[in-house]
PDB file of C-alpha atoms in Angstrom:
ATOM      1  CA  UNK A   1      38.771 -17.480  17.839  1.00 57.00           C
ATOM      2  CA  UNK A   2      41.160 -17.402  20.752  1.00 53.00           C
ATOM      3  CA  UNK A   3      42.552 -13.994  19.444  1.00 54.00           C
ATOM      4  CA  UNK A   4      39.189 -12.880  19.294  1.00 58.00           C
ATOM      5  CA  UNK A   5      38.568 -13.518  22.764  1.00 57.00           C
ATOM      6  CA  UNK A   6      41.002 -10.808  23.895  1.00 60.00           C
ATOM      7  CA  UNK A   7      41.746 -11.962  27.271  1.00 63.00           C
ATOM      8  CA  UNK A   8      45.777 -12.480  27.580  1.00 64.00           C
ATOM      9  CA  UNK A   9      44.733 -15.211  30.226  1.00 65.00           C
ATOM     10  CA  UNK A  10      42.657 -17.037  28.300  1.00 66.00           C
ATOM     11  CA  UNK A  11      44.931 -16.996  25.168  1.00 66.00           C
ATOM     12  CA  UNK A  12      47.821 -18.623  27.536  1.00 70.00           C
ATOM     13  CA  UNK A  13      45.557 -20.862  29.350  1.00 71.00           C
ATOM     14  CA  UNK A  14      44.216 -22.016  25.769  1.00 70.00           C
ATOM     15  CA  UNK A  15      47.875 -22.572  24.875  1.00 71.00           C
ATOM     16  CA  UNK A  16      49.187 -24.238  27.740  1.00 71.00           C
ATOM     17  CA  UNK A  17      45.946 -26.970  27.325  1.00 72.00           C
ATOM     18  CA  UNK A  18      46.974 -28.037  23.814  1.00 72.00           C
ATOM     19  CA  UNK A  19      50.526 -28.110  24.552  1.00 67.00           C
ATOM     20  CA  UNK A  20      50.176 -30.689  27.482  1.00 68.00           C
ATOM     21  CA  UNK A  21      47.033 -32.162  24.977  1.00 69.00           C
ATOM     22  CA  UNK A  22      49.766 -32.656  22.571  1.00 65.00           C
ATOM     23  CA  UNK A  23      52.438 -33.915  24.938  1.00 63.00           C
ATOM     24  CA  UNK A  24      49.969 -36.554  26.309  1.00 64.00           C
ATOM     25  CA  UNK A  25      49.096 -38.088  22.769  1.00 65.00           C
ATOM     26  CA  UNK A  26      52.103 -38.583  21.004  1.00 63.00           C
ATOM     27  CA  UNK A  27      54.176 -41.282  22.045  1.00 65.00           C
ATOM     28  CA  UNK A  28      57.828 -39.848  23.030  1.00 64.00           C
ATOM     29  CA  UNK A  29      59.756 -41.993  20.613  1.00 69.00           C
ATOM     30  CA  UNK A  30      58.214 -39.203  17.690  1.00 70.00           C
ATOM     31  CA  UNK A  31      60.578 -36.553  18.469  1.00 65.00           C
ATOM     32  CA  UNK A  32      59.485 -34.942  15.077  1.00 71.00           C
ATOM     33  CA  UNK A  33      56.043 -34.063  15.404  1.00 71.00           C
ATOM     34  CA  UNK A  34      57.016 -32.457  19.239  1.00 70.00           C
ATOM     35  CA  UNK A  35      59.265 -30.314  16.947  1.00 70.00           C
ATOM     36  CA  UNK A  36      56.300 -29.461  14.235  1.00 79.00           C
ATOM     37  CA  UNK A  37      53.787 -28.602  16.833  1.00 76.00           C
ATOM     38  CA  UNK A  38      56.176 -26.253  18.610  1.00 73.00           C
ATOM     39  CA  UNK A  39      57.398 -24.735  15.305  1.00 77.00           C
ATOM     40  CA  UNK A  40      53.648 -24.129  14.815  1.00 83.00           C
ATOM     41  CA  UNK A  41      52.467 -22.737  18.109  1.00 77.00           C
ATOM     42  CA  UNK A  42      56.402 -20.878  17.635  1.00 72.00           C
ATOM     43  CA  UNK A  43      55.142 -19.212  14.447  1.00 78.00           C
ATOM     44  CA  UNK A  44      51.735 -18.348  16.137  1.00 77.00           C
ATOM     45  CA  UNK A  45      52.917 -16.815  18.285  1.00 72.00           C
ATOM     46  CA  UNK A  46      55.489 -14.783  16.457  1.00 68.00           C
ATOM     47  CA  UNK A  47      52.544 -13.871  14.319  1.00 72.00           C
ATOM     48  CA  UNK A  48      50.285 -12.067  16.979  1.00 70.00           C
ATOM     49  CA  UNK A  49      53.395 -10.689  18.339  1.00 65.00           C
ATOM     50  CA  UNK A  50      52.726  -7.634  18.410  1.00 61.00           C
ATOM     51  CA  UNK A  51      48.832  -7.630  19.165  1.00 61.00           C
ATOM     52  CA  UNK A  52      49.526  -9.546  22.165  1.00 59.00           C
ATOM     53  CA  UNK A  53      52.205  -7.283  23.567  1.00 59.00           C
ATOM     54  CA  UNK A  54      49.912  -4.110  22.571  1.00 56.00           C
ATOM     55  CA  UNK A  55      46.660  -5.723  24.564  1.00 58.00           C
ATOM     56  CA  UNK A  56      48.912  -7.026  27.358  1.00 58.00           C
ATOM     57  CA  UNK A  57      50.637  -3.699  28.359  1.00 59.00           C
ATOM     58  CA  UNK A  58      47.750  -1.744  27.546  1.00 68.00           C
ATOM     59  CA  UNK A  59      45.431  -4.204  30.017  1.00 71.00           C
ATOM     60  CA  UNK A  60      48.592  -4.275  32.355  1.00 76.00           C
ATOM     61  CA  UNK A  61      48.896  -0.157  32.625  1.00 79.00           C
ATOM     62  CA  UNK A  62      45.525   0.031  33.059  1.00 82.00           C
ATOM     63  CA  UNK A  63      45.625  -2.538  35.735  1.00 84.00           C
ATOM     64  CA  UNK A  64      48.890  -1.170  37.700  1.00 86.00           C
ATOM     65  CA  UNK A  65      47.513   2.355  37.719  1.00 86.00           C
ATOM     66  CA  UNK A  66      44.096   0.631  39.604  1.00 88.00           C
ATOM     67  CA  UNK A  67      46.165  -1.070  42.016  1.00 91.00           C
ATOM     68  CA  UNK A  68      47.784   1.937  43.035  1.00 92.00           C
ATOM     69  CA  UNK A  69      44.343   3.948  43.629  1.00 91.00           C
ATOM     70  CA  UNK A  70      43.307   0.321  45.737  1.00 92.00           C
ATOM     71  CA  UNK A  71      45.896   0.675  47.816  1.00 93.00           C
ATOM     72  CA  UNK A  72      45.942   4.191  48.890  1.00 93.00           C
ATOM     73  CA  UNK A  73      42.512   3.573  49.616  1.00 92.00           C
ATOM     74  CA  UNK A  74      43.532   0.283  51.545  1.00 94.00           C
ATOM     75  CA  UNK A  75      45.875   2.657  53.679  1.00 93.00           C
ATOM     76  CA  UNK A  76      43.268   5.043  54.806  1.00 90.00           C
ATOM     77  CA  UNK A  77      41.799   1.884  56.680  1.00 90.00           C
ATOM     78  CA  UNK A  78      43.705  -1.334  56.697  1.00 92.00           C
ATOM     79  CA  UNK A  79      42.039  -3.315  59.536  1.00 94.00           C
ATOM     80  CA  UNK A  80      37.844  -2.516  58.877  1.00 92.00           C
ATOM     81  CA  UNK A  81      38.038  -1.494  55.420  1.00 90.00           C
ATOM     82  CA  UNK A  82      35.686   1.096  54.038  1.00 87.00           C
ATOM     83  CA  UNK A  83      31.720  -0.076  54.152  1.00 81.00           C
ATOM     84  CA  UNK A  84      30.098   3.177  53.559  1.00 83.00           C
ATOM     85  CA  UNK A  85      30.301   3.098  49.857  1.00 85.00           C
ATOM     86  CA  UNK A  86      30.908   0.854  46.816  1.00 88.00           C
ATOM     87  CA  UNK A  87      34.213  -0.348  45.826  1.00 88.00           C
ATOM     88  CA  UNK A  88      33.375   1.279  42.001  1.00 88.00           C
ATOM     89  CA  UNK A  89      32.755   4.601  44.135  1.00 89.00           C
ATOM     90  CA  UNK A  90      35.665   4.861  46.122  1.00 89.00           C
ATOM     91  CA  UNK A  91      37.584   4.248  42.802  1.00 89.00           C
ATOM     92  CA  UNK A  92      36.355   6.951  40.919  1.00 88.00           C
ATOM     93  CA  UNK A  93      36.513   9.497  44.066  1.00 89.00           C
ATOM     94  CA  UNK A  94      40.370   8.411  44.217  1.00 88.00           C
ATOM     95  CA  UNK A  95      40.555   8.992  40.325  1.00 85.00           C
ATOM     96  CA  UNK A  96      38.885  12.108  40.451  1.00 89.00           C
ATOM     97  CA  UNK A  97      41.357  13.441  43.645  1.00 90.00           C
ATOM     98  CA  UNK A  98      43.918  12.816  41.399  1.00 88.00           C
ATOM     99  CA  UNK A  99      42.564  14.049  37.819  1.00 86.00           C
ATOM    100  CA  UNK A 100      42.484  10.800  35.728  1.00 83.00           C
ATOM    101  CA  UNK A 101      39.105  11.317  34.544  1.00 81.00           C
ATOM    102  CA  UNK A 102      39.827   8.561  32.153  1.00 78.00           C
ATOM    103  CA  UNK A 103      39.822   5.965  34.575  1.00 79.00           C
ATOM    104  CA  UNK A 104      36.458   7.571  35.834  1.00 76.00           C
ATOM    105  CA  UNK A 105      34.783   6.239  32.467  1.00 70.00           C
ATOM    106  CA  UNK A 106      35.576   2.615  32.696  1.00 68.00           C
ATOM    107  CA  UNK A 107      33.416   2.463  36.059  1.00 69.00           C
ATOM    108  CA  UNK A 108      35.592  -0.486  36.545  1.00 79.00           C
ATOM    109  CA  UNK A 109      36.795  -2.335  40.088  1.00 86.00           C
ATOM    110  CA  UNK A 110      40.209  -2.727  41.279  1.00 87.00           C
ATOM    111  CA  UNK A 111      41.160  -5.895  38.823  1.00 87.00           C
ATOM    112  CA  UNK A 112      42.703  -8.031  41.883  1.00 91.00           C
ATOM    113  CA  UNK A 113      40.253 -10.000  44.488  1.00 93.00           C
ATOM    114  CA  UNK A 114      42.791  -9.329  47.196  1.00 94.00           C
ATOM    115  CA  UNK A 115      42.540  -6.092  46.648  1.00 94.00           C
ATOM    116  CA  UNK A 116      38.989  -5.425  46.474  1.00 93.00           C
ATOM    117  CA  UNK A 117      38.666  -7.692  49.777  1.00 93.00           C
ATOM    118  CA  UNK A 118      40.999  -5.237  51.283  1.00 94.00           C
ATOM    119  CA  UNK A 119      38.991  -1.980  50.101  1.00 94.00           C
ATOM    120  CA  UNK A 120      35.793  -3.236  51.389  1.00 92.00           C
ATOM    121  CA  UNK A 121      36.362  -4.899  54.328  1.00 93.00           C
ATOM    122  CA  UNK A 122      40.085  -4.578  55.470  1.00 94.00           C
ATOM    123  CA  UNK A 123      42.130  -7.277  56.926  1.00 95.00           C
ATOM    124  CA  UNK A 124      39.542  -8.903  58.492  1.00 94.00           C
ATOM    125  CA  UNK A 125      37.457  -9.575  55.072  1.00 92.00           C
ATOM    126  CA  UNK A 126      40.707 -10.713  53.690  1.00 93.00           C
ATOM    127  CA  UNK A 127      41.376 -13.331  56.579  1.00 95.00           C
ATOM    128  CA  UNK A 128      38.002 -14.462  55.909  1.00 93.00           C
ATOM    129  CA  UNK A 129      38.148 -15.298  52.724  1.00 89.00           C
ATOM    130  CA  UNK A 130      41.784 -17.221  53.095  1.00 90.00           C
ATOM    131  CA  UNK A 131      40.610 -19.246  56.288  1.00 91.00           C
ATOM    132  CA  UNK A 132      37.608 -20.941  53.492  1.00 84.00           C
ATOM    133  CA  UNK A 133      40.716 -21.760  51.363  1.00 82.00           C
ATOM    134  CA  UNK A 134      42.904 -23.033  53.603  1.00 85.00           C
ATOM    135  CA  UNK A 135      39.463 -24.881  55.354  1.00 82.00           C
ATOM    136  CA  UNK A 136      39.212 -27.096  52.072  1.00 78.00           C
ATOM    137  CA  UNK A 137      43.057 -27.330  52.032  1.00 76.00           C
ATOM    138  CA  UNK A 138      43.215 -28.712  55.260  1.00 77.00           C
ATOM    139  CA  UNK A 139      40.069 -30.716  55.159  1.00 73.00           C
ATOM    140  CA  UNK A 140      41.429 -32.609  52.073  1.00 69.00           C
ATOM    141  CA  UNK A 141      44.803 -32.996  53.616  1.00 67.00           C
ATOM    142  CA  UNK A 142      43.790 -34.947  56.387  1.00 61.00           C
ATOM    143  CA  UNK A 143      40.734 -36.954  54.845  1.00 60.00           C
ATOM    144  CA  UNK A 144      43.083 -37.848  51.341  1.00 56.00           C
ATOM    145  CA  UNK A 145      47.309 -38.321  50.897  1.00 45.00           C
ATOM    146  CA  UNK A 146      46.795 -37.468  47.233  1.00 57.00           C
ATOM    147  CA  UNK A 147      45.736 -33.738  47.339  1.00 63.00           C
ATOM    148  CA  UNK A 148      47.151 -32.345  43.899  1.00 68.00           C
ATOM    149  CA  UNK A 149      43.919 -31.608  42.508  1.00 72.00           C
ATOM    150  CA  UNK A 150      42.955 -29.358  45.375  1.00 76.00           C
ATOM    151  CA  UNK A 151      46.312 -27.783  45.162  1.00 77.00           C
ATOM    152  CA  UNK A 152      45.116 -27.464  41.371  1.00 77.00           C
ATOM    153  CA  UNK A 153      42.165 -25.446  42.022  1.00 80.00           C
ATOM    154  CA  UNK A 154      43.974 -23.584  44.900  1.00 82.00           C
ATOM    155  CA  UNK A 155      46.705 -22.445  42.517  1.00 83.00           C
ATOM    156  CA  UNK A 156      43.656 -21.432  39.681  1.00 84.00           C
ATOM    157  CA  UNK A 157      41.779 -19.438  42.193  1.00 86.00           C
ATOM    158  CA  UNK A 158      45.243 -18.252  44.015  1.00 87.00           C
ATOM    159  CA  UNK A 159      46.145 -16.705  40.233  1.00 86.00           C
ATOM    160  CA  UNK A 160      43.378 -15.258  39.113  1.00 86.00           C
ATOM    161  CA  UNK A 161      42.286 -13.286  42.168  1.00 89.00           C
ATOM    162  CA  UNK A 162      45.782 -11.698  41.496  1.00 88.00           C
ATOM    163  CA  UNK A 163      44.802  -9.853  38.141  1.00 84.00           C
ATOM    164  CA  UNK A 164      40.496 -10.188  38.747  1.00 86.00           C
ATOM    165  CA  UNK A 165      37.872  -9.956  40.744  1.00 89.00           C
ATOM    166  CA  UNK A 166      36.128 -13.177  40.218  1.00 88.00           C
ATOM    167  CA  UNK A 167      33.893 -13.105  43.047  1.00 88.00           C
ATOM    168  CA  UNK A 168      32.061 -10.308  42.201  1.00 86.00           C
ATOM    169  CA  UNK A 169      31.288 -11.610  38.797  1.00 83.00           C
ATOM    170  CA  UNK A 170      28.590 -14.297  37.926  1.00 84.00           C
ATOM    171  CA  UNK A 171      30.864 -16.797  36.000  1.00 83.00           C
ATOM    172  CA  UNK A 172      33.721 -16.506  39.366  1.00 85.00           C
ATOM    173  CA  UNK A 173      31.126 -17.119  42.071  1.00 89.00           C
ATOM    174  CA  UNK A 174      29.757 -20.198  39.980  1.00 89.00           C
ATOM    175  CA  UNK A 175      33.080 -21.368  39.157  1.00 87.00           C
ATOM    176  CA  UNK A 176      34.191 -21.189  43.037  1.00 87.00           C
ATOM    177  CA  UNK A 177      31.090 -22.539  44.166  1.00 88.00           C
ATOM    178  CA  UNK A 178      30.802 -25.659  42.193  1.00 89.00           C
ATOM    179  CA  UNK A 179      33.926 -26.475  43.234  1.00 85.00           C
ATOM    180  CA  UNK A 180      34.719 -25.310  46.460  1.00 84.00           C
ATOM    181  CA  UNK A 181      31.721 -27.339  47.448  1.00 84.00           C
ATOM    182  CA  UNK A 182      33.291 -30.510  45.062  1.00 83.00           C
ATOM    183  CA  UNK A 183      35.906 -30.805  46.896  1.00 78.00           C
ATOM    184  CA  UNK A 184      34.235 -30.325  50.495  1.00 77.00           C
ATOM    185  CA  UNK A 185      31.940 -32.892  49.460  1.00 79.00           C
ATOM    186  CA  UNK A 186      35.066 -35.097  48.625  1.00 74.00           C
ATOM    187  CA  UNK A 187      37.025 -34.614  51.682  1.00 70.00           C
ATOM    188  CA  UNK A 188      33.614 -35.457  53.751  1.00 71.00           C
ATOM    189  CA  UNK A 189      33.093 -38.572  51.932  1.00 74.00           C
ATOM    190  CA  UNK A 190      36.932 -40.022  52.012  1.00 66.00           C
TER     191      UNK A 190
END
């Protein structure tokens, strides 16, 4: 099922779950079934080889090649950003400029929230958006000493905006939502 998923992230999230899963159940004394586990997950792994490093470098040029169209369009206006068209739209102009039609067909945004941020509304937009992160940082700094599971979420949200656009999908905006106002609410009531 996880395979079938095809989202690298997902797959290493997944795996990174059951390993500290596993780590938490077994007492530490059973040295042995650490060893099985990993010799298992080992020989996954080893076994998908070769999908994985297909999908991955496959997602990744896809992704690197985007990047580079985002930020030439960043460049033509780094403080405003450019509001008279779509993100998707500027995209495929740059694509078109430079004759990768193929990149035209995927209709796709720029695969990196900073990015996008950046192409639609410059610096400013991009400010923004950090200030309500560092807002619930702060908030939960002063109101609480022990702040790791903000820093948790931070971290989540820091990553993924790196290689996706999650506010501009459903699942993203709920996901920041729910618990961007979570752990408002919890710094309020401290």
């Amino acid at each position: 099922i996880i395979f079938k998923i095809t989202s690298k992230v997902s797959i290493g999230i997944i795996i990174c779950l059951i390993m500290v899963h596993i780590i938490n159940i077994f007492p530490k004394r059973q040295f042995y079934k650490y060893a099985l586990v990993l010799s298992a997950l080992i020989l996954v792994f080893l076994s998908f080889n070769r999908y994985i490093n297909v999908s991955y470098e496959r997602a990744l040029d896809f992704r690197v090649e985007v990047w580079k169209q985002a930020v030439d369009i960043i460049k033509d206006n780094p403080i405003f950003g450019d509001l008279k068209a779509q993100e998707k739209d500027l995209l495929n102009q740059k694509h078109y400029i430079d004759g990768k039609y193929y990149f035209m067909d995927s209709d796709l945004n720029s695969h990196n929230q900073y990015l996008s941020l950046l192409v639609k509304y410059g610096m400013i937009g991009l400010i923004i958006m950090l200030s309500y992160l560092f807002l619930i940082f702060r908030q939960n700094q002063i109101k609480s000493l022990k702040h790791t599971e903000i820093l948790g979420f931070l971290t989540i949200i820091a990553l993924s905006c790196l290689i996706e656009n999650i506010l501009d999908r459903h699942h993203g905006i709920v996901f920041f939502a729910v618990f961007y106002n979570y752990y408002l609410v919890r710094a309020a009531n401290a």
